[in-house]
Amino acid sequence: MASFNQEEFNRFVLDNNVVGFFEQPIKLKSRRMSNWYVNWRNVVEDVFLLDKLTDYLIAFVLDLGLEPDCFYGVPEGATKLGVLTQYKWAKKSPKYAPHSHTLPMGKGKPKSHGTPKDKYFVGEPRGKTIVLEDVTTTGDSLLTIIDNLTESKISIIAAFGLTNRMELRDNGQTVQQAIESKKVPCYFLSNALELIPEVYKRSNPGEQIARAIEKEFQCYGVEKIKLV
């Protein structure tokens, strides 16, 4: 498999309209208002594009020299990403055989009773696990899943996000700092500071939106962004 190519991956993100702008700000899951979005839904709903995305992800893992037994997608945004990546990873393994690899999937709403295995999972991750998320803003969903997996005694060797919005948490930490404080290495395949200027050039939404996004990054950003 070819090495991960950052420029090519960013172009994949842009060509499939994963990042874009709102004329009027909307409230995100993080409860923050924003004039721009990161949405991987159009990609993960398309078989061809999801297949391509998992190829990029596996190439990224191989470039890092990681050797996971299992990929697990954060419910529900990265569930399909986790399932297909795990399936392809298992099929490529020289150890591929009956009972060699699990196909885990998490529950969007944990059961209020039972063992952690039944509480959080439809198929529990097994072995060295990489946790996958599509978009991180404050990282709360990813952090919760890491806690759930830790409770279930699952070995997490890394957490990956497809796109980092590059925003600080309310306590001033970056998402990466918060995750790595739990002794989990954290990696992102793309980030907003690289993507937004390119989307702005392509779509030219106007100075008003540019100023609104610049203001967002002054308030929440890991660093400022300059569009106009």
mmCIF file of C-alpha atoms in Angstrom:
data_model
loop_
_atom_site.group_PDB
_atom_site.id
_atom_site.type_symbol
_atom_site.label_atom_id
_atom_site.label_comp_id
_atom_site.label_asym_id
_atom_site.label_seq_id
_atom_site.Cartn_x
_atom_site.Cartn_y
_atom_site.Cartn_z
ATOM 1 C CA MET A 1 0.000 0.000 0.000
ATOM 2 C CA ALA A 2 1.247 3.510 -0.845
ATOM 3 C CA SER A 3 2.427 5.851 1.898
ATOM 4 C CA PHE A 4 0.036 8.443 3.283
ATOM 5 C CA ASN A 5 0.147 11.630 1.208
ATOM 6 C CA GLN A 6 -1.030 14.672 3.183
ATOM 7 C CA GLU A 7 -1.561 16.881 0.135
ATOM 8 C CA GLU A 8 -3.593 14.198 -1.607
ATOM 9 C CA PHE A 9 -5.697 13.561 1.497
ATOM 10 C CA ASN A 10 -6.433 17.269 1.943
ATOM 11 C CA ARG A 11 -7.527 17.404 -1.691
ATOM 12 C CA PHE A 12 -9.828 14.413 -1.030
ATOM 13 C CA VAL A 13 -11.380 16.354 1.859
ATOM 14 C CA LEU A 14 -11.866 19.468 -0.267
ATOM 15 C CA ASP A 15 -13.137 17.698 -3.383
ATOM 16 C CA ASN A 16 -15.839 15.955 -1.354
ATOM 17 C CA ASN A 17 -17.073 19.112 0.403
ATOM 18 C CA VAL A 18 -16.271 17.844 3.872
ATOM 19 C CA VAL A 19 -15.525 21.424 4.983
ATOM 20 C CA GLY A 20 -17.736 24.402 4.155
ATOM 21 C CA PHE A 21 -19.394 27.574 5.385
ATOM 22 C CA PHE A 22 -22.752 28.726 6.768
ATOM 23 C CA GLU A 23 -24.152 32.164 5.970
ATOM 24 C CA GLN A 24 -25.727 32.160 9.425
ATOM 25 C CA PRO A 25 -23.966 30.562 12.393
ATOM 26 C CA ILE A 26 -25.336 27.302 13.768
ATOM 27 C CA LYS A 27 -24.922 25.616 17.140
ATOM 28 C CA LEU A 28 -22.552 22.670 17.100
ATOM 29 C CA LYS A 29 -22.724 19.571 19.292
ATOM 30 C CA SER A 30 -20.148 21.322 21.489
ATOM 31 C CA ARG A 31 -22.805 24.089 21.985
ATOM 32 C CA ARG A 32 -20.518 26.625 20.315
ATOM 33 C CA MET A 33 -21.802 28.771 17.445
ATOM 34 C CA SER A 34 -19.955 28.490 14.163
ATOM 35 C CA ASN A 35 -20.018 29.778 10.577
ATOM 36 C CA TRP A 36 -18.187 26.735 9.242
ATOM 37 C CA TYR A 37 -18.565 22.978 9.363
ATOM 38 C CA VAL A 38 -16.706 19.708 9.047
ATOM 39 C CA ASN A 39 -19.049 16.920 7.989
ATOM 40 C CA TRP A 40 -17.843 13.505 6.820
ATOM 41 C CA ARG A 41 -21.362 12.151 6.261
ATOM 42 C CA ASN A 42 -21.309 12.411 2.452
ATOM 43 C CA VAL A 43 -18.117 10.345 2.387
ATOM 44 C CA VAL A 44 -19.113 7.608 4.826
ATOM 45 C CA GLU A 45 -22.521 7.197 3.120
ATOM 46 C CA ASP A 46 -20.818 6.401 -0.198
ATOM 47 C CA VAL A 47 -19.255 2.943 -0.598
ATOM 48 C CA PHE A 48 -16.568 4.034 -3.067
ATOM 49 C CA LEU A 49 -15.536 7.078 -1.014
ATOM 50 C CA LEU A 50 -15.591 5.209 2.303
ATOM 51 C CA ASP A 51 -13.402 2.522 0.764
ATOM 52 C CA LYS A 52 -10.951 5.210 -0.351
ATOM 53 C CA LEU A 53 -11.041 6.872 3.069
ATOM 54 C CA THR A 54 -10.155 3.623 4.842
ATOM 55 C CA ASP A 55 -7.214 3.184 2.448
ATOM 56 C CA TYR A 56 -5.899 6.591 3.516
ATOM 57 C CA LEU A 57 -6.392 5.678 7.162
ATOM 58 C CA ILE A 58 -4.574 2.350 6.878
ATOM 59 C CA ALA A 59 -1.696 4.040 5.017
ATOM 60 C CA PHE A 60 -1.492 6.604 7.840
ATOM 61 C CA VAL A 61 -1.323 3.825 10.442
ATOM 62 C CA LEU A 62 1.394 1.981 8.542
ATOM 63 C CA ASP A 63 3.467 5.157 8.155
ATOM 64 C CA LEU A 64 3.367 5.591 11.927
ATOM 65 C CA GLY A 65 4.595 2.030 12.397
ATOM 66 C CA LEU A 66 1.597 1.056 14.514
ATOM 67 C CA GLU A 67 0.476 -2.574 14.708
ATOM 68 C CA PRO A 68 -3.077 -2.645 16.042
ATOM 69 C CA ASP A 69 -5.231 -5.721 16.435
ATOM 70 C CA CYS A 70 -8.411 -3.729 16.263
ATOM 71 C CA PHE A 71 -9.999 -0.483 15.036
ATOM 72 C CA TYR A 72 -12.982 0.902 16.912
ATOM 73 C CA GLY A 73 -15.107 3.824 15.716
ATOM 74 C CA VAL A 74 -16.684 6.250 18.163
ATOM 75 C CA PRO A 75 -20.470 5.697 18.063
ATOM 76 C CA GLU A 76 -22.193 6.805 16.008
ATOM 77 C CA GLY A 77 -20.229 9.221 13.860
ATOM 78 C CA ALA A 78 -17.330 6.855 13.162
ATOM 79 C CA THR A 79 -19.050 3.484 13.473
ATOM 80 C CA LYS A 80 -18.963 2.619 9.762
ATOM 81 C CA LEU A 81 -15.405 3.910 9.466
ATOM 82 C CA GLY A 82 -14.320 1.629 12.300
ATOM 83 C CA VAL A 83 -16.124 -1.450 10.996
ATOM 84 C CA LEU A 84 -14.824 -1.206 7.419
ATOM 85 C CA THR A 85 -11.282 -0.324 8.479
ATOM 86 C CA GLN A 86 -11.192 -3.283 10.841
ATOM 87 C CA TYR A 87 -12.563 -5.604 8.158
ATOM 88 C CA LYS A 88 -9.932 -4.546 5.607
ATOM 89 C CA TRP A 89 -7.132 -4.624 8.187
ATOM 90 C CA ALA A 90 -8.069 -8.145 9.274
ATOM 91 C CA LYS A 91 -8.280 -9.405 5.683
ATOM 92 C CA LYS A 92 -4.721 -8.169 5.005
ATOM 93 C CA SER A 93 -3.291 -9.816 8.121
ATOM 94 C CA PRO A 94 -1.091 -12.913 7.676
ATOM 95 C CA LYS A 95 -2.798 -14.207 10.814
ATOM 96 C CA TYR A 96 -6.283 -13.942 9.253
ATOM 97 C CA ALA A 97 -8.211 -17.080 10.191
ATOM 98 C CA PRO A 98 -11.306 -18.147 12.121
ATOM 99 C CA HIS A 99 -11.425 -16.300 15.445
ATOM 100 C CA SER A 100 -8.293 -14.250 14.621
ATOM 101 C CA HIS A 101 -9.996 -10.853 14.556
ATOM 102 C CA THR A 102 -13.080 -9.394 16.153
ATOM 103 C CA LEU A 103 -15.438 -6.956 14.407
ATOM 104 C CA PRO A 104 -16.401 -4.525 17.182
ATOM 105 C CA MET A 105 -19.102 -1.907 17.221
ATOM 106 C CA GLY A 106 -20.190 0.414 19.992
ATOM 107 C CA LYS A 107 -23.641 1.322 21.231
ATOM 108 C CA GLY A 108 -24.749 4.908 20.737
ATOM 109 C CA LYS A 109 -26.589 4.751 24.058
ATOM 110 C CA PRO A 110 -24.983 2.475 26.656
ATOM 111 C CA LYS A 111 -27.201 0.080 28.574
ATOM 112 C CA SER A 112 -27.805 1.160 32.147
ATOM 113 C CA HIS A 113 -27.063 -2.316 33.480
ATOM 114 C CA GLY A 114 -24.906 -5.354 32.849
ATOM 115 C CA THR A 115 -21.207 -5.897 32.351
ATOM 116 C CA PRO A 116 -19.119 -3.296 30.463
ATOM 117 C CA LYS A 117 -18.999 -5.712 27.505
ATOM 118 C CA ASP A 118 -22.796 -5.683 27.231
ATOM 119 C CA LYS A 119 -23.129 -2.084 28.341
ATOM 120 C CA TYR A 120 -21.042 -0.389 25.656
ATOM 121 C CA PHE A 121 -20.546 -2.798 22.757
ATOM 122 C CA VAL A 122 -22.128 -4.870 20.031
ATOM 123 C CA GLY A 123 -18.932 -6.879 19.728
ATOM 124 C CA GLU A 124 -16.171 -5.813 22.098
ATOM 125 C CA PRO A 125 -12.758 -4.612 20.838
ATOM 126 C CA ARG A 126 -9.959 -7.075 21.480
ATOM 127 C CA GLY A 127 -6.204 -6.610 21.641
ATOM 128 C CA LYS A 128 -4.276 -3.447 20.788
ATOM 129 C CA THR A 129 -6.966 -0.978 19.729
ATOM 130 C CA ILE A 130 -6.986 2.270 17.741
ATOM 131 C CA VAL A 131 -10.000 4.478 18.456
ATOM 132 C CA LEU A 132 -11.365 6.448 15.486
ATOM 133 C CA GLU A 133 -13.323 9.713 15.440
ATOM 134 C CA ASP A 134 -14.460 11.720 12.437
ATOM 135 C CA VAL A 135 -14.375 15.310 13.766
ATOM 136 C CA THR A 136 -13.021 16.701 17.016
ATOM 137 C CA THR A 137 -14.066 20.083 18.414
ATOM 138 C CA THR A 138 -13.665 19.796 22.170
ATOM 139 C CA GLY A 139 -12.999 16.051 21.999
ATOM 140 C CA ASP A 140 -15.634 15.173 24.611
ATOM 141 C CA SER A 141 -17.092 12.204 22.701
ATOM 142 C CA LEU A 142 -13.656 10.728 22.059
ATOM 143 C CA LEU A 143 -12.603 11.213 25.669
ATOM 144 C CA THR A 144 -15.774 9.485 26.904
ATOM 145 C CA ILE A 145 -15.136 6.497 24.651
ATOM 146 C CA ILE A 146 -11.546 6.256 25.860
ATOM 147 C CA ASP A 147 -12.864 6.147 29.440
ATOM 148 C CA ASN A 148 -15.391 3.443 28.484
ATOM 149 C CA LEU A 149 -12.742 1.315 26.817
ATOM 150 C CA THR A 150 -10.406 1.775 29.772
ATOM 151 C CA GLU A 151 -13.194 0.647 32.108
ATOM 152 C CA SER A 152 -13.497 -2.474 29.967
ATOM 153 C CA LYS A 153 -9.730 -3.158 30.307
ATOM 154 C CA ILE A 154 -9.119 -2.643 26.576
ATOM 155 C CA SER A 155 -5.606 -1.655 25.498
ATOM 156 C CA ILE A 156 -5.721 1.629 23.528
ATOM 157 C CA ILE A 157 -2.561 2.274 21.542
ATOM 158 C CA ALA A 158 -3.765 5.450 19.776
ATOM 159 C CA ALA A 159 -6.700 7.728 19.038
ATOM 160 C CA PHE A 160 -7.197 9.112 15.522
ATOM 161 C CA GLY A 161 -9.381 11.918 14.214
ATOM 162 C CA LEU A 162 -10.071 12.502 10.531
ATOM 163 C CA THR A 163 -10.271 16.274 11.031
ATOM 164 C CA ASN A 164 -9.345 18.415 14.005
ATOM 165 C CA ARG A 165 -11.233 21.713 14.202
ATOM 166 C CA MET A 166 -8.218 23.079 16.104
ATOM 167 C CA GLU A 167 -10.238 24.545 18.957
ATOM 168 C CA LEU A 168 -9.322 24.790 22.601
ATOM 169 C CA ARG A 169 -11.400 23.104 25.243
ATOM 170 C CA ASP A 170 -13.098 25.224 27.893
ATOM 171 C CA ASN A 171 -10.191 24.555 30.266
ATOM 172 C CA GLY A 172 -7.661 25.884 27.727
ATOM 173 C CA GLN A 173 -6.311 22.471 26.717
ATOM 174 C CA THR A 174 -6.073 21.334 23.141
ATOM 175 C CA VAL A 175 -7.923 18.139 22.250
ATOM 176 C CA GLN A 176 -4.586 16.414 21.755
ATOM 177 C CA GLN A 177 -3.395 17.454 25.207
ATOM 178 C CA ALA A 178 -6.618 16.209 26.812
ATOM 179 C CA ILE A 179 -6.400 12.821 25.113
ATOM 180 C CA GLU A 180 -2.704 12.365 25.759
ATOM 181 C CA SER A 181 -3.260 13.208 29.432
ATOM 182 C CA LYS A 182 -4.981 9.810 29.509
ATOM 183 C CA LYS A 183 -1.763 8.188 28.226
ATOM 184 C CA VAL A 184 -3.217 7.690 24.739
ATOM 185 C CA PRO A 185 -1.188 8.970 21.744
ATOM 186 C CA CYS A 186 -3.329 11.154 19.494
ATOM 187 C CA TYR A 187 -3.080 11.805 15.739
ATOM 188 C CA PHE A 188 -5.122 13.716 13.158
ATOM 189 C CA LEU A 189 -5.247 13.129 9.425
ATOM 190 C CA SER A 190 -6.197 16.753 8.701
ATOM 191 C CA ASN A 191 -6.804 20.032 10.492
ATOM 192 C CA ALA A 192 -8.865 23.179 10.068
ATOM 193 C CA LEU A 193 -5.952 25.601 9.897
ATOM 194 C CA GLU A 194 -4.790 23.951 6.670
ATOM 195 C CA LEU A 195 -8.228 23.270 5.186
ATOM 196 C CA ILE A 196 -10.249 26.445 5.790
ATOM 197 C CA PRO A 197 -8.031 28.811 3.746
ATOM 198 C CA GLU A 198 -8.195 26.385 0.806
ATOM 199 C CA VAL A 199 -11.987 26.077 1.045
ATOM 200 C CA TYR A 200 -12.246 29.857 1.237
ATOM 201 C CA LYS A 201 -10.212 30.239 -1.958
ATOM 202 C CA ARG A 202 -12.409 27.716 -3.752
ATOM 203 C CA SER A 203 -15.813 28.980 -2.659
ATOM 204 C CA ASN A 204 -15.153 32.708 -2.071
ATOM 205 C CA PRO A 205 -18.062 33.133 0.395
ATOM 206 C CA GLY A 206 -17.277 36.785 1.090
ATOM 207 C CA GLU A 207 -15.552 38.964 3.641
ATOM 208 C CA GLN A 208 -18.382 38.812 6.183
ATOM 209 C CA ILE A 209 -17.987 35.071 6.651
ATOM 210 C CA ALA A 210 -14.210 35.404 6.638
ATOM 211 C CA ARG A 211 -14.362 37.926 9.483
ATOM 212 C CA ALA A 212 -16.783 35.734 11.445
ATOM 213 C CA ILE A 213 -14.458 32.714 11.164
ATOM 214 C CA GLU A 214 -11.430 34.791 12.098
ATOM 215 C CA LYS A 215 -13.351 35.924 15.197
ATOM 216 C CA GLU A 216 -14.189 32.302 16.071
ATOM 217 C CA PHE A 217 -10.530 31.379 16.035
ATOM 218 C CA GLN A 218 -9.694 34.393 18.184
ATOM 219 C CA CYS A 219 -12.148 33.052 20.761
ATOM 220 C CA TYR A 220 -11.643 29.299 20.513
ATOM 221 C CA GLY A 221 -8.766 28.547 18.201
ATOM 222 C CA VAL A 222 -5.484 26.868 19.021
ATOM 223 C CA GLU A 223 -4.100 29.771 17.013
ATOM 224 C CA LYS A 224 -5.537 32.615 14.944
ATOM 225 C CA ILE A 225 -6.453 32.278 11.303
ATOM 226 C CA LYS A 226 -6.219 34.956 8.592
ATOM 227 C CA LEU A 227 -8.509 34.774 5.580
ATOM 228 C CA VAL A 228 -8.698 38.387 4.340
#
